[in-house]
Short mmCIF file of C-alpha atoms and ligand atoms in Angstrom, two decimals:
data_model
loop_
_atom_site.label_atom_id
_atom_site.label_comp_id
_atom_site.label_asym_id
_atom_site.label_seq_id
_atom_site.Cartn_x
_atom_site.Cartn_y
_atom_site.Cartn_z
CA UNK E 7 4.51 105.52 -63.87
CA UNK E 8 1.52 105.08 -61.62
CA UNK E 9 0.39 101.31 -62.67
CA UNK E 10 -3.44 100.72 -63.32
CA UNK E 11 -5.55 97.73 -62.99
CA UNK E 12 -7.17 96.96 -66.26
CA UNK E 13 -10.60 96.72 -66.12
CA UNK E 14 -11.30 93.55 -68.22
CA UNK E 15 -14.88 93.38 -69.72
CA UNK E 16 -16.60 90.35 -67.85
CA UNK E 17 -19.44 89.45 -69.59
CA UNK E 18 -20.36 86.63 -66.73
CA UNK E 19 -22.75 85.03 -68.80
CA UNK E 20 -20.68 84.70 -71.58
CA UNK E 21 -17.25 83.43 -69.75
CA UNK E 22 -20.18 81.10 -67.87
CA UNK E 23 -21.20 79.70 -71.34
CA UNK E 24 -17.74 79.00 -72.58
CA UNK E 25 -16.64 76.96 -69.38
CA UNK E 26 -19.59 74.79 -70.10
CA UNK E 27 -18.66 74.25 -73.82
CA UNK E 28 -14.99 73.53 -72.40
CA UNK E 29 -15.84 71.36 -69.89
CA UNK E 30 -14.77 67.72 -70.14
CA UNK E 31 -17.89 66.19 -68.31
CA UNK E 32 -21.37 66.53 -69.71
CA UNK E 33 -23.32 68.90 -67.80
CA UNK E 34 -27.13 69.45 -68.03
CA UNK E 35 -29.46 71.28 -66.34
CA UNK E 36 -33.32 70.83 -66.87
CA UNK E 37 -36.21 72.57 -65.50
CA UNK E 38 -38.00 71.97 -61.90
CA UNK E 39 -40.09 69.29 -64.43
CA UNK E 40 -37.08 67.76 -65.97
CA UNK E 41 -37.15 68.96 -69.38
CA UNK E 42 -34.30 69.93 -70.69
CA UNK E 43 -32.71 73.30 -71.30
CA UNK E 44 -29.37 73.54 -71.48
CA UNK E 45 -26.69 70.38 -73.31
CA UNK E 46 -23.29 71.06 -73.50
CA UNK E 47 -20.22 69.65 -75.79
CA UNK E 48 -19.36 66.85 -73.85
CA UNK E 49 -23.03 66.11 -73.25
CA UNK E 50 -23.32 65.81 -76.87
CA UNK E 51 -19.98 63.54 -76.99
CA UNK E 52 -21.14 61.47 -74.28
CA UNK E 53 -24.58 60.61 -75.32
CA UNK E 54 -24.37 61.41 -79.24
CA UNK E 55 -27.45 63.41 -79.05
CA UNK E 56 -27.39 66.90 -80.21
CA UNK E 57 -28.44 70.08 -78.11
CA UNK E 58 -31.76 71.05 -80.96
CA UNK E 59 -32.52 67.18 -80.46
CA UNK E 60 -32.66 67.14 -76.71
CA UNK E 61 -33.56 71.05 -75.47
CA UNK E 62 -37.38 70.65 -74.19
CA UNK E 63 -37.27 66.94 -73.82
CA UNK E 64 -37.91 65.22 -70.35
CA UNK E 65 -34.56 63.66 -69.64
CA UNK E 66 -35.88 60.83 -67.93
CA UNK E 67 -36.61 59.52 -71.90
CA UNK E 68 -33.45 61.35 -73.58
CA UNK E 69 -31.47 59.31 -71.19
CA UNK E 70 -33.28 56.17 -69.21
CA UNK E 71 -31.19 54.44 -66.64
CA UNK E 72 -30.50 50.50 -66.92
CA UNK E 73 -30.89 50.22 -62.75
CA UNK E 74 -35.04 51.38 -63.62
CA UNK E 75 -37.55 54.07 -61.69
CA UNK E 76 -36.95 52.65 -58.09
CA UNK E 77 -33.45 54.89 -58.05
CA UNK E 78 -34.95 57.39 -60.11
CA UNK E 79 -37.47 58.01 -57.24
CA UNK E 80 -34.88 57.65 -54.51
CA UNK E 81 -33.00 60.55 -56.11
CA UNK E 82 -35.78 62.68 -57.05
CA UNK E 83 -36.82 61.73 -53.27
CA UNK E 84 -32.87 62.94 -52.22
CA UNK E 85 -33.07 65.81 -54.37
CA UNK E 86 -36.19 67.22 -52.75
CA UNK E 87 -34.99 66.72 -48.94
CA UNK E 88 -31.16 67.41 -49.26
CA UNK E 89 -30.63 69.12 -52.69
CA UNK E 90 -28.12 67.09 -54.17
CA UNK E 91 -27.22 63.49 -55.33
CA UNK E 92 -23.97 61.69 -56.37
CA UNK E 93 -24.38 57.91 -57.51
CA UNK E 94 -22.81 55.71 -60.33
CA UNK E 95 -25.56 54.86 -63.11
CA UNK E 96 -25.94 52.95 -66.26
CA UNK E 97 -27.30 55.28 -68.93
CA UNK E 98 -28.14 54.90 -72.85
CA UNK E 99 -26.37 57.04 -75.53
CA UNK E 100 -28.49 57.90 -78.96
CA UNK E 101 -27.62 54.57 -80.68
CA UNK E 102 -29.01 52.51 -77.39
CA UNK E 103 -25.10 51.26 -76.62
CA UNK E 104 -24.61 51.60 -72.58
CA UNK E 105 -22.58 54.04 -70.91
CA UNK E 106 -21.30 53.96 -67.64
CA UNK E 107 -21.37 57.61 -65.85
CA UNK E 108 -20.63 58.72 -62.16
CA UNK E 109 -23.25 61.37 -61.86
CA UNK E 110 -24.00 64.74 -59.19
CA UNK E 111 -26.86 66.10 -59.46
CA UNK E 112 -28.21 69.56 -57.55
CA UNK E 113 -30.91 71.44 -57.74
CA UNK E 114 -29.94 75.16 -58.22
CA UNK E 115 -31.30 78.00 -56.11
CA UNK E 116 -32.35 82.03 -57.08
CA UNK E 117 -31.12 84.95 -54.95
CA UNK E 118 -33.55 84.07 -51.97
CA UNK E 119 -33.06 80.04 -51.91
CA UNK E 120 -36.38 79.06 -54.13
CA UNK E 121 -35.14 75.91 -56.78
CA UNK E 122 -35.18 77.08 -60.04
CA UNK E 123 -33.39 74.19 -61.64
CA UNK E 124 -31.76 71.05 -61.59
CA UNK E 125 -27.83 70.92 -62.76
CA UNK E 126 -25.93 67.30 -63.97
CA UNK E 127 -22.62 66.89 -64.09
CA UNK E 128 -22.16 63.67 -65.75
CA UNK E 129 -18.49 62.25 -66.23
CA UNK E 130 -18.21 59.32 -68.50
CA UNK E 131 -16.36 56.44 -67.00
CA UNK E 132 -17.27 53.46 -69.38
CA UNK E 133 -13.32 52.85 -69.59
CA UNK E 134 -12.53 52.12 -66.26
CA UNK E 135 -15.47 50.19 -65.84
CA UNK E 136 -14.89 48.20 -68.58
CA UNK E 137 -10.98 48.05 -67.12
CA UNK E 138 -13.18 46.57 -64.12
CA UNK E 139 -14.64 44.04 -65.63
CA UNK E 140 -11.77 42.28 -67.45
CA UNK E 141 -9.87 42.53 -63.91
CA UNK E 142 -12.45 40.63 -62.32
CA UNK E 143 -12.53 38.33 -65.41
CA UNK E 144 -9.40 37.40 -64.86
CA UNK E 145 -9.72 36.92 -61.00
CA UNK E 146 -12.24 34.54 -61.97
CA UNK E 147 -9.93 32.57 -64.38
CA UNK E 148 -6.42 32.83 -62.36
CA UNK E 149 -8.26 31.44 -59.52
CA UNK E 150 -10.00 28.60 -61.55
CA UNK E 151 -6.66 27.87 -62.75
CA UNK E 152 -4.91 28.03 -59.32
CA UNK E 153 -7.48 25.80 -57.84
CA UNK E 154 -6.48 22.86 -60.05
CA UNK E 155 -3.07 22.53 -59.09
CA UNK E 156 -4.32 22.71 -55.60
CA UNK E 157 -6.85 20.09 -55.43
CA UNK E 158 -4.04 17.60 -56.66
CA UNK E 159 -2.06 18.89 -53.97
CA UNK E 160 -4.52 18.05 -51.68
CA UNK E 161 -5.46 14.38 -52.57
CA UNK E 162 -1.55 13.65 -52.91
CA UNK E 163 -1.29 14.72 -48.88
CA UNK E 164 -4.47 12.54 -48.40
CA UNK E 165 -2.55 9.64 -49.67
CA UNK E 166 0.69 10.29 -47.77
CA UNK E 167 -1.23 10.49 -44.73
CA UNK E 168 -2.72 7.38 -45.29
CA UNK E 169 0.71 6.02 -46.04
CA UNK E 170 1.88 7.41 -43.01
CA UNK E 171 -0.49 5.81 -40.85
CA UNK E 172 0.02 2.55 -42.20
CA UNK E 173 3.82 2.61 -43.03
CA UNK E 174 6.14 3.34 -40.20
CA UNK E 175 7.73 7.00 -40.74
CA UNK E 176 9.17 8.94 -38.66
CA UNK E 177 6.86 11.29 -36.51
CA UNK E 178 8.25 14.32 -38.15
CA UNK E 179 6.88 13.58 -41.30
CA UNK E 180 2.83 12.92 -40.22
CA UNK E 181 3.54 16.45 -38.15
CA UNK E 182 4.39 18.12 -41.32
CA UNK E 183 1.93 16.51 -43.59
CA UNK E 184 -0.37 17.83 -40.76
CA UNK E 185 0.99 21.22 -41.43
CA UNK E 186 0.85 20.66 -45.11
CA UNK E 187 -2.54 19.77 -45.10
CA UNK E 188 -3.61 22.60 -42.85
CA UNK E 189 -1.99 25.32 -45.01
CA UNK E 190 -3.78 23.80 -48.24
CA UNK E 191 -6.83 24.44 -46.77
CA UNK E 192 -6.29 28.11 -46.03
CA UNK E 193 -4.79 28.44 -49.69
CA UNK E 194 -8.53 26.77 -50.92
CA UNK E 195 -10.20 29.08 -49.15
CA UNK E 196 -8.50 32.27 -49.93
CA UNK E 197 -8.81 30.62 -53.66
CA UNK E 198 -12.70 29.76 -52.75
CA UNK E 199 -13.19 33.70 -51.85
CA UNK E 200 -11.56 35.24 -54.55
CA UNK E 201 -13.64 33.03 -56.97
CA UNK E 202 -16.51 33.88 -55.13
CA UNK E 203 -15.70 38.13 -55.96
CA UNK E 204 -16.02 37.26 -59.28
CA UNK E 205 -19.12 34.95 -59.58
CA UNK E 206 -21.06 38.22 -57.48
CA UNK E 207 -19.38 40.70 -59.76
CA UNK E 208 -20.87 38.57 -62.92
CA UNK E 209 -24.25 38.17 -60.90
CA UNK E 210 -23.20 33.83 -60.58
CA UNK E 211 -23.96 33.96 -56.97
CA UNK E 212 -26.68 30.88 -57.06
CA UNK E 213 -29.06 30.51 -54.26
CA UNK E 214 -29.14 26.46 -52.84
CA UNK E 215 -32.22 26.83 -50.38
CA UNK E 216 -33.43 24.58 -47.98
CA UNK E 217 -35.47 24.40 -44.78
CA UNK E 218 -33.03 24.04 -41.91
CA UNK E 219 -32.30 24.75 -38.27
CA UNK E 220 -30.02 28.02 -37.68
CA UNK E 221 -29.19 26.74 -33.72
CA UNK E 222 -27.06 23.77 -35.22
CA UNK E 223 -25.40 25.93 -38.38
CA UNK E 224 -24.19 28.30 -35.59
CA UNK E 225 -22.84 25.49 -33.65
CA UNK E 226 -21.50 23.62 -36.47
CA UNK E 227 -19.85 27.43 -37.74
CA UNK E 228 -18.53 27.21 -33.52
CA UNK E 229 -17.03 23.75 -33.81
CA UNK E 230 -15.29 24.30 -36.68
CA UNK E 231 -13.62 28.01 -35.67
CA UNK E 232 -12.47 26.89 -32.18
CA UNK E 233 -9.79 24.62 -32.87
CA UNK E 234 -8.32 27.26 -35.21
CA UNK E 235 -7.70 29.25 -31.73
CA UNK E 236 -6.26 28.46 -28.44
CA UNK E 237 -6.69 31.57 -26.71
CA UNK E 238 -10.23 32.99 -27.72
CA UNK E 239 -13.58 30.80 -25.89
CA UNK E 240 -16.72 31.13 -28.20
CA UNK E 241 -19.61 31.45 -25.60
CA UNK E 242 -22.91 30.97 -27.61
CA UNK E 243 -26.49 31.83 -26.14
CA UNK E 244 -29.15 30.89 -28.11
CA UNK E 245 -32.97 31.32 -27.58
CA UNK E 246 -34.08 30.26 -31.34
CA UNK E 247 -35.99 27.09 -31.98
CA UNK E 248 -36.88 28.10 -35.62
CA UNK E 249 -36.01 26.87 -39.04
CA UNK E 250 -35.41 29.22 -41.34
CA UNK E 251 -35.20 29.08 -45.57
CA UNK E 252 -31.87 29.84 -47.40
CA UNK E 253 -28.29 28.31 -48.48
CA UNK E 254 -26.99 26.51 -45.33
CA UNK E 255 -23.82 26.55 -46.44
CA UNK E 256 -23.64 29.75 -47.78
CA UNK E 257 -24.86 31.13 -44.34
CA UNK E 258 -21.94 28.91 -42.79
CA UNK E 259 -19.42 30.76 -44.77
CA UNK E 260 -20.57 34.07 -43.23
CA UNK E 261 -20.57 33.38 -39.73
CA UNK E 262 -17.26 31.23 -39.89
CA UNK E 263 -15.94 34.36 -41.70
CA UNK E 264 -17.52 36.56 -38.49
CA UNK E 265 -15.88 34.42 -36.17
CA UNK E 266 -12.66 34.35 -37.72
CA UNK E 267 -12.83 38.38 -38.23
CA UNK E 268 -13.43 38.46 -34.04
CA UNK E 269 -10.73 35.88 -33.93
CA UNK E 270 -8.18 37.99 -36.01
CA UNK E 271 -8.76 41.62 -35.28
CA UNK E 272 -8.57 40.34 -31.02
CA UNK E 273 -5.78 39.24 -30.24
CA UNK E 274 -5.51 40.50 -26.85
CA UNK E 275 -8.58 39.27 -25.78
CA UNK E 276 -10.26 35.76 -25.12
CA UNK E 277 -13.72 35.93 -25.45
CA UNK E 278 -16.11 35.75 -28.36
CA UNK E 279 -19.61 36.01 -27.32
CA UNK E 280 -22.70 34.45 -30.28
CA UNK E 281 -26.20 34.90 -29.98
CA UNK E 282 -28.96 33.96 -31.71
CA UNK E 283 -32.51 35.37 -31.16
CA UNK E 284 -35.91 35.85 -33.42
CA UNK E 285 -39.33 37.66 -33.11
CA UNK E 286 -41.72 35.97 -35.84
CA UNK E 287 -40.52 37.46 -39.05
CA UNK E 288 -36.62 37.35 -38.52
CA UNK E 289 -33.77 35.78 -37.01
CA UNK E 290 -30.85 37.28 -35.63
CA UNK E 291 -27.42 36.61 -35.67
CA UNK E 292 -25.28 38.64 -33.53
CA UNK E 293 -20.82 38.01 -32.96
CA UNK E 294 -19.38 39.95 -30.44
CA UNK E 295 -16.01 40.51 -30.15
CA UNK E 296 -13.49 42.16 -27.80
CA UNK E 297 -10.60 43.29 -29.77
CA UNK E 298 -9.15 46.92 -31.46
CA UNK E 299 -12.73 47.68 -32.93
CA UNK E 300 -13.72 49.71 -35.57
CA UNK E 301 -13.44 53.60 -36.02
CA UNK E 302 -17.21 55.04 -36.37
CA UNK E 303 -16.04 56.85 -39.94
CA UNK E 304 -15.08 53.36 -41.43
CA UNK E 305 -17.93 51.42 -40.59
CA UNK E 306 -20.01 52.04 -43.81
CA UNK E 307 -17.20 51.62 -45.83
CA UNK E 308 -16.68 48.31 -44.40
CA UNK E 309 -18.56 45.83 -46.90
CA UNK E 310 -17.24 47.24 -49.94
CA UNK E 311 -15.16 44.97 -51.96
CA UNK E 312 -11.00 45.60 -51.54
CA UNK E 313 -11.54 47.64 -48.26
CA UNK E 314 -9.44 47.50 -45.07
CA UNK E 315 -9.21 49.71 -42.32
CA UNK E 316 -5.94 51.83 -43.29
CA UNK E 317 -4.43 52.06 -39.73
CA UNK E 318 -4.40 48.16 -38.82
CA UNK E 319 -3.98 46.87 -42.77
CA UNK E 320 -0.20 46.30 -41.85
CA UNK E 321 -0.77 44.35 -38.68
CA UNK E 322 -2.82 41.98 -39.93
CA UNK E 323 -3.36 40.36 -43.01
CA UNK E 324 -6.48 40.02 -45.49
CA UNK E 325 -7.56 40.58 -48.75
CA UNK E 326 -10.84 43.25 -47.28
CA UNK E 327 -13.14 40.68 -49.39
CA UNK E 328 -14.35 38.59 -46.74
CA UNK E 329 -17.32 41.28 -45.34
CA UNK E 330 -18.12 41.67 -48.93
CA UNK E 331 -19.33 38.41 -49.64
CA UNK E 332 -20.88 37.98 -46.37
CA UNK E 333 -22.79 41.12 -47.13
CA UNK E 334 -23.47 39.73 -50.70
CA UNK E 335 -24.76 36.66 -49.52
CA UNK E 336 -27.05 38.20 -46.42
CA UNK E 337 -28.50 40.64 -49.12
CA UNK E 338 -29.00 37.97 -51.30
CA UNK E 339 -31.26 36.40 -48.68
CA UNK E 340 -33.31 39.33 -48.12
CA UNK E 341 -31.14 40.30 -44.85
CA UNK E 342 -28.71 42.65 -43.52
CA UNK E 343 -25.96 43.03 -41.80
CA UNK E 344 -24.68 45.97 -39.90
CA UNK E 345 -21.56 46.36 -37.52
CA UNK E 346 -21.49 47.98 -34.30
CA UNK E 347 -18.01 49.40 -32.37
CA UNK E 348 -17.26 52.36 -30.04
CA UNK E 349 -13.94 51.86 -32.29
CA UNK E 350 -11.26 50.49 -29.14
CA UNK E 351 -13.63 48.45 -27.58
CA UNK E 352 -14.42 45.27 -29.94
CA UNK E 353 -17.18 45.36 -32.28
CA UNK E 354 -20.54 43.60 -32.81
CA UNK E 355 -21.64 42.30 -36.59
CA UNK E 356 -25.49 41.70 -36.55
CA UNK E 357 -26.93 39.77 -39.59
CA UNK E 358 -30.45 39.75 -39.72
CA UNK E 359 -32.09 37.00 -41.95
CA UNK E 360 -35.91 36.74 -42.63
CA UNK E 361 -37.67 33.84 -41.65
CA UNK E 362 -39.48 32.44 -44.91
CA UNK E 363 -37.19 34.22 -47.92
P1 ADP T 423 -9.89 41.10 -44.24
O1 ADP T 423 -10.10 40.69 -42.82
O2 ADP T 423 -9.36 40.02 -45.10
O3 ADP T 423 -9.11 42.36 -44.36
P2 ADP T 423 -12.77 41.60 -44.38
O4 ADP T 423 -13.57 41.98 -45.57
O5 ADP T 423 -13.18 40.39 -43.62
O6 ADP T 423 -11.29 41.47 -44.91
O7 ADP T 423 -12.76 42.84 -43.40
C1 ADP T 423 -12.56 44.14 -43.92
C2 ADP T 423 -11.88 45.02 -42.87
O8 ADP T 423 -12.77 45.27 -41.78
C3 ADP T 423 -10.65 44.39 -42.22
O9 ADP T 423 -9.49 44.65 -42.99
C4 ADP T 423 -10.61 45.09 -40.86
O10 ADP T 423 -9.99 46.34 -41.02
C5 ADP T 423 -12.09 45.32 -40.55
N1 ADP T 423 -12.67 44.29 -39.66
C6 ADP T 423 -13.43 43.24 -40.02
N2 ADP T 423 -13.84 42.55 -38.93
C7 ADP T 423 -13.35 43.19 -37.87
C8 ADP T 423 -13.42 42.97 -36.44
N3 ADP T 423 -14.11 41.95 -35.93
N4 ADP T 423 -12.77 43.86 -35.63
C9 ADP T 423 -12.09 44.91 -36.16
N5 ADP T 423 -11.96 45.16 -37.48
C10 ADP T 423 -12.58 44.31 -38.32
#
């Protein structure tokens, strides 16, 4: 028998409408003036507004977003040059309780490329963030808790050496004390930065700000990296005789975390070159080092929190939070930072700090 393809009746519309209504994410499209016209299921579950309540509405007041109008107007302003967005947003259902969604957003196109509308897809991912926060809750607390321990540790190795210098003992003992004392610093401060993730992730990241000089925090930030090598030099050129406003010890922590990134990812090399330079609004901050580098498709994933660059991650060791707080900190001072590498040839971090904050 001579086999036939059935012809099955494709109402496109129709199958159209049902994948919307089956869909798990909420999508919504709304005209060119954001009103609404279409809601579907999971738009309804999501938000606990019903289609005849929303249909005609603008969306901007069916569903306001907790970050405010300045990204509304970046997207509308990404929407108009590009045709798309993606982001993460905070958005309200019916009853006012938050949810958190991961949004893309296009605007749709006729036959002959004129916008007609604007499509949503809007998946709901208040779970995992929530999942997020009680991780970095507890980051906060287990490294509270570890810290305690530690700091007696500490003071009990300040004693000892004190003992030690004043007691005879034999030399082995003040060399590991040495040692001891050495590796309970580099426990506080892996402790100090993890507590740190969590005061920026609950927005604890407090400000100290005074009027110093930036030419002796960079060579204080120097003095206290070089002993920790004895094959890099740090060369420092500096042409700034301005004080600046901000957390002096705050900015300390980022560019003794700099240097000890150029120290760490160079191990071949043994040169790290600082400068410091300023017109009359900013100053800048530049380490240079000459080590593996960074590929050119990793760079702007760099300062997020928990990243490392896949390919070296087993060679050397880190927890990929260290450019994060740096970041957090420069932003929090109005600057940036950016990072510069052919990716084989070292790399260049650039922090850029405004004068008066
Ligand atoms: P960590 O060094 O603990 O991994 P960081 O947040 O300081 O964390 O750095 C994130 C990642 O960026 C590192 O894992 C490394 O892959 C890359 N990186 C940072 N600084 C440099 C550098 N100077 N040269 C090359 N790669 C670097």
């Amino acid at each position: 028998m001579k086999k036939t393809l059935h012809h099955i009746p494709t109402n496109n519309e129709k199958i159209a409408k049902n994948i919307l209504e089956s869909i798990s994410d909420a999508v919504i499209t709304t005209d060119l003036e954001f009103l609404v016209v279409t809601w579907n299921k999971a738009a309804e579950n999501t938000y606990s507004w019903r289609a005849e309540e929303v249909i005609g509405q603008p969306i901007t007041q069916i569903l306001p977003q907790d970050s405010g109008k300045e990204e509304l107007v970046e997207m509308v302003k990404q929407l108009r040059t590009q045709g798309f967005w993606k982001g993460d947003v905070i958005q309200q259902k019916q009853d006012g309780t938050k949810v958190y969604i991961t949004s893309s957003v296009s605007v749709v196109k006729d036959d002959v490329g004129n916008p007609i509308s604007i499509v949503a897809v809007n998946r709901d991912i208040t779970e995992r963030i929530q999942l997020e926060h009680r991780k970095d809750e507890f980051l906060g607390i287990a490294s509270h808790e570890l810290r305690t321990p530690l700091t007696s540790i500490k003071g009990y190795t300040q004693i000892l050496k004190r003992l030690v210098e004043t007691e005879p003992a034999s030399p082995k003992i003040s060399e590991l004390l040495k040692r001891t004392d050495i590796y309970t610093d580099k426990l506080n401060g892996l402790i100090n930065d993890l507590l740190d993730v969590s005061k920026i992730q609950a927005g604890k990241l407090v400000l100290n700000n005074s009027k110093f000089d930036i030419d002796s925090l960079v060579q204080e930030s120097i003095e206290s990296v070089q002993p920790t090598t004895s094959k890099h030099e740090i060369v420092y050129k500096n042409t700034v005789k301005r004080k600046i406003v901000g957390d002096r010890d705050r900015l300390e922590q980022v560019i003794t975390n700099l240097l000890s990134n150029a120290i760490k990812y160079s191990p071949k090399s043994d040169k790290i070159e600082v400068t410091t330079t300023n017109d009359t609004k900013f100053i800048k901050i530049t380490v240079r080092d000459f080590g593996i580098g960074i590929p050119k498709n990793k760079q702007s994933l760099l300062f997020h929190r928990y990243y490392r660059v896949e390919a070296t991650e087993k060679t050397f060791s880190g927890m990929g939070i260290g450019l994060y707080i740096c970041s957090e900190i420069v932003n929090r001072h109005k600057g940036t930072i950016a990072v510069a590498s052919d990716g084989h040839h070292g790399t260049t971090f650039e922090v850029t700090l405004p004068i008066q904050l």
